[in-house]
């Protein structure tokens, strides 16, 4: 039986890959987006599929549809975009979650929240396990995103406790791949675009801060596996690739893979920029038998190939 599935933020980077995969698995997909950071270009190849429907809507407003599952991905994810209109970002996470949870309650759908490693803030334990409560500055520049996502988690668990809504909370760590927005300011897209254009590669701070990068296909596998898991396993569960790299190492790898002549330049570190971030994925392994399989170099090659097609 074909499931009916709503994907909010479906025209974004992760959402478009999710819609594509769900359609390939013979589901009917409703892609909802307000196109703040998403683009029709990301899902244009799906428009001829009769089981794909596009809906322009903003999740801060109520919405009604009858579906079996909701993946709630709507929210700008890159610091430049979520800080552009901080209050709107909070509304999207908080009012958007209330609207989508209210919908899930009414139609008895299962609902998954795309949460984030940012709920751990600038973490004081390393790697981060799901039972760590985090170290977030509630009035910093990242707070609109971090606290919005923390409040969303709280809404999800309370709709479950009080209203028996079937929820899933997924804490996503840095994910990259084709269809990242070239101007979203995130490190992988910035470095690849700069390298391909032969511009200076901008290292913020001294480049010793580290991140672990997960290729989009691995993340989407995990997200769908989590949604399809038993109702008793609510999460929160971390997903990301635990292999850690410094930002300098990443820059060198991008230069090597693009055979670029770009030079490194150093710029000030943005405020509240976490020093280290690495997921502990023991829980995802145990409960979902999920581990990422694509290594950084292979994922970067695919991502570089994508950026070559859009950079003139
Ligand atoms: P993205 O910006 O490409 O996608 C977000 C999508 O949501 C866009 O299409 C945007 O237009 C849409 N949107 C934003 N506000 C909306 C609103 N009010 N109503 C309707 N649509 C709205 O970002 P992404 O990287 O694809 O991230 C998707 C989700 O995953 C986000 O919730 C993000 O917080 C989460 N996440 C992503 C990462 C990552 O590394 N990519 C890491 C952690 C969490
Ligand atoms: N970064 C950088 N140069 C850039 C963009 C980002 O050095 O052009 C750094 C940024 O300061 C951070 C890391 O790369 O330490 C990851 O940044 P991103 O915005 O991709 O993700 P997040 O900080 O949310 O993990």
Coordinates of C-alpha atoms and ligand atoms in Angstrom, one line a residue:
X1 CA 0.0 0.0 0.0
X2 CA 1.4 3.4 -1.1
X3 CA 2.0 5.6 2.0
X4 CA 1.0 9.3 1.8
X5 CA 3.9 11.4 3.2
X6 CA 4.2 15.1 3.8
X7 CA 7.7 16.6 3.7
X8 CA 8.0 20.2 5.0
X9 CA 11.0 22.0 3.7
X10 CA 10.9 19.5 0.8
X11 CA 12.4 21.9 -1.8
X12 CA 15.5 22.4 0.4
X13 CA 18.8 20.5 0.3
X14 CA 17.9 17.6 2.5
X15 CA 14.2 17.7 1.8
X16 CA 14.7 17.3 -2.0
X17 CA 16.8 14.2 -1.5
X18 CA 14.2 12.8 0.9
X19 CA 11.3 13.4 -1.5
X20 CA 13.3 11.7 -4.3
X21 CA 14.0 8.7 -2.1
X22 CA 10.5 8.4 -0.8
X23 CA 9.1 8.5 -4.4
X24 CA 11.6 5.8 -5.4
X25 CA 10.3 3.7 -2.6
X26 CA 6.7 3.9 -4.1
X27 CA 5.2 6.4 -1.7
X28 CA 3.0 9.4 -2.5
X29 CA 4.9 12.6 -1.6
X30 CA 3.5 16.0 -0.7
X31 CA 6.4 18.6 -0.8
X32 CA 5.6 21.7 1.2
X33 CA 7.9 24.8 1.1
X34 CA 7.8 28.6 1.3
X35 CA 11.0 28.8 -0.9
X36 CA 12.9 30.9 1.7
X37 CA 16.1 28.9 1.2
X38 CA 14.7 26.1 -1.0
X39 CA 14.4 26.2 -4.8
X40 CA 12.1 24.6 -7.4
X41 CA 15.3 23.7 -9.2
X42 CA 15.9 21.1 -6.5
X43 CA 12.8 19.2 -7.2
X44 CA 12.1 20.1 -10.8
X45 CA 13.0 16.5 -11.9
X46 CA 10.2 15.1 -9.7
X47 CA 7.4 17.3 -11.1
X48 CA 6.4 14.8 -13.8
X49 CA 5.8 12.0 -11.3
X50 CA 2.0 11.7 -10.7
X51 CA 2.7 10.7 -7.1
X52 CA 4.5 14.0 -6.3
X53 CA 2.7 17.2 -5.4
X54 CA 4.1 20.6 -4.6
X55 CA 2.5 22.9 -2.1
X56 CA 3.6 26.5 -1.5
X57 CA 2.9 27.2 2.2
X58 CA 4.6 28.6 5.3
X59 CA 4.4 26.2 8.3
X60 CA 4.0 29.1 10.7
X61 CA 0.4 29.1 9.4
X62 CA -1.9 26.1 10.1
X63 CA -2.2 23.5 7.3
X64 CA -4.5 20.5 6.8
X65 CA -3.8 17.4 4.7
X66 CA -4.5 13.7 5.3
X67 CA -1.2 11.7 5.3
X68 CA 0.3 8.8 7.1
X69 CA 3.6 10.4 7.9
X70 CA 5.1 13.9 8.3
X71 CA 8.8 14.7 8.0
X72 CA 9.3 18.2 9.5
X73 CA 12.4 19.7 7.8
X74 CA 11.2 23.2 7.2
X75 CA 13.7 25.7 8.8
X76 CA 16.7 27.5 7.3
X77 CA 19.8 25.6 8.3
X78 CA 22.8 27.7 7.5
X79 CA 23.9 30.4 9.9
X80 CA 23.7 33.2 7.3
X81 CA 20.1 32.2 6.4
X82 CA 18.8 31.6 9.9
X83 CA 20.3 34.8 11.2
X84 CA 18.8 36.9 8.3
X85 CA 15.4 37.0 10.1
X86 CA 16.0 35.6 13.6
X87 CA 12.5 36.0 14.8
X88 CA 11.1 34.2 11.7
X89 CA 13.5 31.4 12.4
X90 CA 12.2 31.0 15.9
X91 CA 8.6 31.1 14.6
X92 CA 9.3 28.5 12.0
X93 CA 10.7 26.1 14.6
X94 CA 8.2 26.8 17.4
X95 CA 4.9 27.8 15.6
X96 CA 5.7 25.5 12.7
X97 CA 6.2 22.6 15.1
X98 CA 2.9 23.4 16.9
X99 CA 1.1 23.5 13.6
X100 CA 2.6 20.2 12.3
X101 CA 2.2 18.4 15.7
X102 CA -1.5 19.6 15.8
X103 CA -1.9 18.2 12.3
X104 CA -0.3 14.9 13.3
X105 CA -2.4 14.6 16.4
X106 CA -5.6 15.3 14.4
X107 CA -4.9 12.9 11.5
X108 CA -3.0 10.3 13.7
X109 CA 0.1 10.6 11.6
X110 CA 3.6 9.7 12.7
X111 CA 5.9 12.7 12.7
X112 CA 9.7 13.1 12.5
X113 CA 11.5 16.3 13.6
X114 CA 14.7 17.3 11.9
X115 CA 16.5 18.5 15.0
X116 CA 20.2 19.3 15.1
X117 CA 23.5 18.9 16.8
X118 CA 23.1 22.6 17.5
X119 CA 21.0 21.6 20.5
X120 CA 24.3 20.7 22.2
X121 CA 25.6 24.3 21.5
X122 CA 29.4 24.6 22.0
X123 CA 29.6 21.2 23.7
X124 CA 31.7 20.6 26.8
X125 CA 31.7 16.8 26.3
X126 CA 33.2 15.1 23.3
X127 CA 31.8 13.2 21.3
X128 CA 28.2 14.2 22.1
X129 CA 25.8 11.5 23.3
X130 CA 22.0 12.0 23.3
X131 CA 21.9 12.3 27.1
X132 CA 24.1 15.5 27.1
X133 CA 21.9 18.5 27.8
X134 CA 24.1 21.0 25.9
X135 CA 25.9 24.3 26.3
X136 CA 23.9 26.9 24.5
X137 CA 24.0 30.7 24.8
X138 CA 20.3 31.7 24.9
X139 CA 21.0 35.3 23.8
X140 CA 23.8 34.6 21.2
X141 CA 23.5 35.0 17.5
X142 CA 22.9 31.3 17.0
X143 CA 20.2 31.2 19.7
X144 CA 17.3 31.8 17.2
X145 CA 18.2 28.4 15.6
X146 CA 19.5 26.5 18.6
X147 CA 16.8 27.5 21.1
X148 CA 14.1 27.2 18.4
X149 CA 15.1 23.6 17.8
X150 CA 15.4 22.9 21.5
X151 CA 11.9 24.2 22.0
X152 CA 10.7 22.1 19.1
X153 CA 12.1 19.0 20.8
X154 CA 10.2 19.9 23.9
X155 CA 7.0 20.4 22.0
X156 CA 7.4 17.0 20.3
X157 CA 8.0 15.1 23.5
X158 CA 5.0 16.8 25.2
X159 CA 2.7 16.1 22.3
X160 CA 3.8 12.5 22.7
X161 CA 3.4 12.4 26.5
X162 CA 0.1 14.3 26.6
X163 CA -1.6 13.4 23.3
X164 CA 0.1 10.1 22.4
X165 CA 1.4 11.5 19.1
X166 CA 3.9 9.1 17.5
X167 CA 7.0 11.1 17.3
X168 CA 10.7 10.7 16.2
X169 CA 13.4 13.2 17.1
X170 CA 16.5 13.1 14.9
X171 CA 19.6 15.2 15.8
X172 CA 21.3 15.8 12.5
X173 CA 25.1 16.6 12.5
X174 CA 26.7 18.5 9.6
X175 CA 25.5 17.0 6.3
X176 CA 26.7 17.9 2.8
X177 CA 26.2 16.9 -0.8
X178 CA 24.7 17.9 -4.1
X179 CA 22.0 20.7 -4.0
X180 CA 23.6 22.5 -1.1
X181 CA 22.9 26.2 -1.8
X182 CA 26.1 27.8 -3.2
X183 CA 25.6 30.9 -1.2
X184 CA 24.6 29.4 2.1
X185 CA 27.9 30.2 3.7
X186 CA 28.4 26.7 5.0
X187 CA 32.0 25.5 5.0
X188 CA 31.8 22.7 2.4
X189 CA 29.9 24.8 -0.1
X190 CA 32.0 27.9 0.5
X191 CA 35.3 26.0 0.1
X192 CA 34.2 24.1 -3.1
X193 CA 32.9 27.2 -4.8
X194 CA 36.0 29.2 -3.8
X195 CA 38.3 26.4 -5.1
X196 CA 36.4 26.0 -8.4
X197 CA 36.5 29.8 -9.0
X198 CA 40.2 30.0 -8.0
X199 CA 39.3 32.5 -5.2
X200 CA 40.9 32.6 -1.7
X201 CA 39.6 29.9 0.7
X202 CA 38.3 31.6 3.8
X203 CA 39.3 29.9 7.0
X204 CA 37.5 31.4 10.0
X205 CA 39.7 31.5 13.1
X206 CA 42.9 29.4 12.9
X207 CA 41.2 26.4 11.2
X208 CA 41.9 24.1 14.1
X209 CA 38.2 23.8 15.0
X210 CA 36.8 20.5 13.9
X211 CA 33.6 19.1 12.4
X212 CA 32.4 15.7 11.2
X213 CA 30.7 15.6 7.8
X214 CA 28.0 13.2 6.8
X215 CA 27.2 12.6 3.1
X216 CA 23.5 13.3 2.3
X217 CA 22.7 9.7 1.0
X218 CA 23.8 8.2 4.4
X219 CA 21.7 10.7 6.3
X220 CA 18.6 10.1 4.2
X221 CA 19.0 6.3 4.7
X222 CA 19.1 6.8 8.4
X223 CA 16.2 9.3 8.5
X224 CA 13.9 6.9 6.6
X225 CA 15.0 3.9 8.7
X226 CA 14.3 5.9 11.9
X227 CA 10.8 6.9 10.7
X228 CA 10.1 3.2 9.8
X229 CA 11.3 1.9 13.2
X230 CA 8.9 0.9 16.0
X231 CA 6.8 3.5 17.7
X232 CA 8.6 2.9 21.0
X233 CA 11.8 4.3 19.7
X234 CA 11.3 8.1 19.8
X235 CA 14.9 9.3 20.0
X236 CA 16.4 11.7 20.3
X237 CA 19.0 10.0 18.2
X238 CA 22.1 11.4 16.7
X239 CA 23.0 10.9 13.1
X240 CA 26.2 12.0 11.4
X241 CA 29.6 10.7 10.4
X242 CA 31.9 10.4 13.4
X243 CA 35.1 10.9 11.4
X244 CA 36.4 14.2 12.5
X245 CA 38.4 16.7 10.5
X246 CA 39.8 20.2 11.2
X247 CA 38.6 23.0 9.0
X248 CA 42.3 23.3 7.7
X249 CA 42.3 19.6 6.8
X250 CA 39.0 20.1 4.9
X251 CA 40.4 23.1 3.0
X252 CA 43.5 21.1 1.9
X253 CA 41.3 18.2 0.8
X254 CA 39.1 20.4 -1.3
X255 CA 42.1 22.1 -2.9
X256 CA 43.6 18.7 -3.7
X257 CA 40.4 17.2 -5.2
X258 CA 39.7 20.3 -7.3
X259 CA 43.3 20.7 -8.3
X260 CA 42.8 24.4 -7.4
X261 CA 45.4 27.1 -7.2
X262 CA 43.4 28.9 -4.4
X263 CA 45.3 30.2 -1.4
X264 CA 44.1 30.0 2.2
X265 CA 43.2 33.2 4.0
X266 CA 42.3 33.6 7.6
X267 CA 39.3 35.6 8.8
X268 CA 37.8 36.2 12.3
X269 CA 35.9 33.3 13.9
X270 CA 32.1 34.1 14.1
X271 CA 30.7 34.4 17.6
X272 CA 29.6 31.3 19.4
X273 CA 31.3 29.1 16.7
X274 CA 31.7 25.6 18.3
X275 CA 35.3 24.4 18.6
X276 CA 34.5 20.7 18.2
X277 CA 31.6 18.7 17.1
X278 CA 31.4 14.9 16.7
X279 CA 28.4 12.6 17.0
X280 CA 28.4 9.6 19.2
X281 CA 26.3 7.3 17.0
X282 CA 26.2 4.2 19.3
X283 CA 22.4 4.6 19.8
X284 CA 21.7 4.7 16.1
X285 CA 23.9 1.6 15.5
X286 CA 22.2 -0.3 18.3
X287 CA 18.6 0.6 17.6
X288 CA 18.6 1.1 13.9
X289 CA 21.6 -0.8 12.7
X290 CA 22.7 2.4 11.0
X291 CA 26.2 3.6 10.3
X292 CA 27.3 6.0 7.6
X293 CA 29.2 4.4 4.7
X294 CA 30.4 7.2 2.5
X295 CA 33.8 8.6 3.3
X296 CA 34.6 12.3 3.1
X297 CA 36.7 12.0 0.0
X298 CA 34.1 10.1 -2.0
X299 CA 31.3 12.4 -0.9
X300 CA 33.4 15.5 -1.7
X301 CA 34.0 14.2 -5.2
X302 CA 30.3 13.8 -5.9
X303 CA 29.6 17.3 -4.4
X304 CA 32.4 18.9 -6.4
X305 CA 30.9 17.3 -9.6
X306 CA 27.5 18.9 -8.7
X307 CA 29.0 22.4 -8.1
X308 CA 30.9 22.2 -11.4
X309 CA 27.5 22.0 -13.1
X310 CA 26.1 25.2 -11.5
X311 CA 29.2 27.4 -11.4
X312 CA 29.9 29.1 -14.7
Ligands
LIG1 P1 17.6 24.1 3.6 O1 17.7 25.6 4.0 O2 18.2 23.7 2.3 O3 16.1 23.6 3.7 C1 15.1 24.1 4.5 C2 13.8 24.2 3.7 O4 12.8 24.7 4.5 C3 14.0 25.2 2.5 O5 13.5 24.7 1.3 C4 13.1 26.4 3.0 O6 12.6 27.2 1.9 C5 12.1 25.7 3.8 N1 11.5 26.6 4.8 C6 12.1 27.4 5.7 N2 11.2 28.1 6.5 C7 10.0 27.6 6.1 C8 8.7 27.9 6.5 N3 8.4 28.8 7.5 N4 7.6 27.2 5.9 C9 7.9 26.4 4.9 N5 9.1 26.1 4.5 C10 10.1 26.7 5.1 O7 18.3 23.3 4.8 P2 18.7 21.8 4.9 O8 20.1 21.6 5.1 O9 18.0 21.0 3.9 O10 18.0 21.4 6.3 C11 16.7 20.8 6.4 C12 16.4 20.5 7.9 O11 17.4 19.7 8.5 C13 16.3 21.8 8.7 O12 15.3 21.7 9.6 C14 17.7 21.9 9.4 O13 17.6 22.6 10.7 C15 18.0 20.4 9.6 N6 19.4 20.1 9.8 C16 20.2 20.2 8.7 C17 21.6 20.0 8.8 C18 22.5 20.0 7.7 O14 23.8 19.9 7.9 N7 22.1 20.2 6.4 C19 22.1 19.7 10.1 C20 21.2 19.7 11.2 C21 19.9 19.9 11.0
LIG2 N1 34.0 28.0 8.2 C1 35.2 28.5 7.7 N2 35.1 29.1 6.5 C2 33.9 29.3 5.8 C3 32.7 28.8 6.3 C4 32.8 28.2 7.6 O1 36.2 28.4 8.3 O2 34.0 29.9 4.7 C5 34.0 27.4 9.5 C6 33.0 27.9 10.6 O3 33.5 29.0 11.3 C7 32.8 26.6 11.4 C8 33.0 25.5 10.5 O4 33.7 26.0 9.3 O5 33.9 26.6 12.4 C9 31.7 24.9 10.0 O6 30.8 25.9 9.6 P1 29.4 25.7 9.0 O7 28.7 27.0 8.9 O8 29.5 24.9 7.8 O9 28.6 24.8 10.1 P2 28.4 24.8 11.7 O10 29.2 25.9 12.3 O11 27.0 25.0 11.8 O12 28.9 23.5 12.1

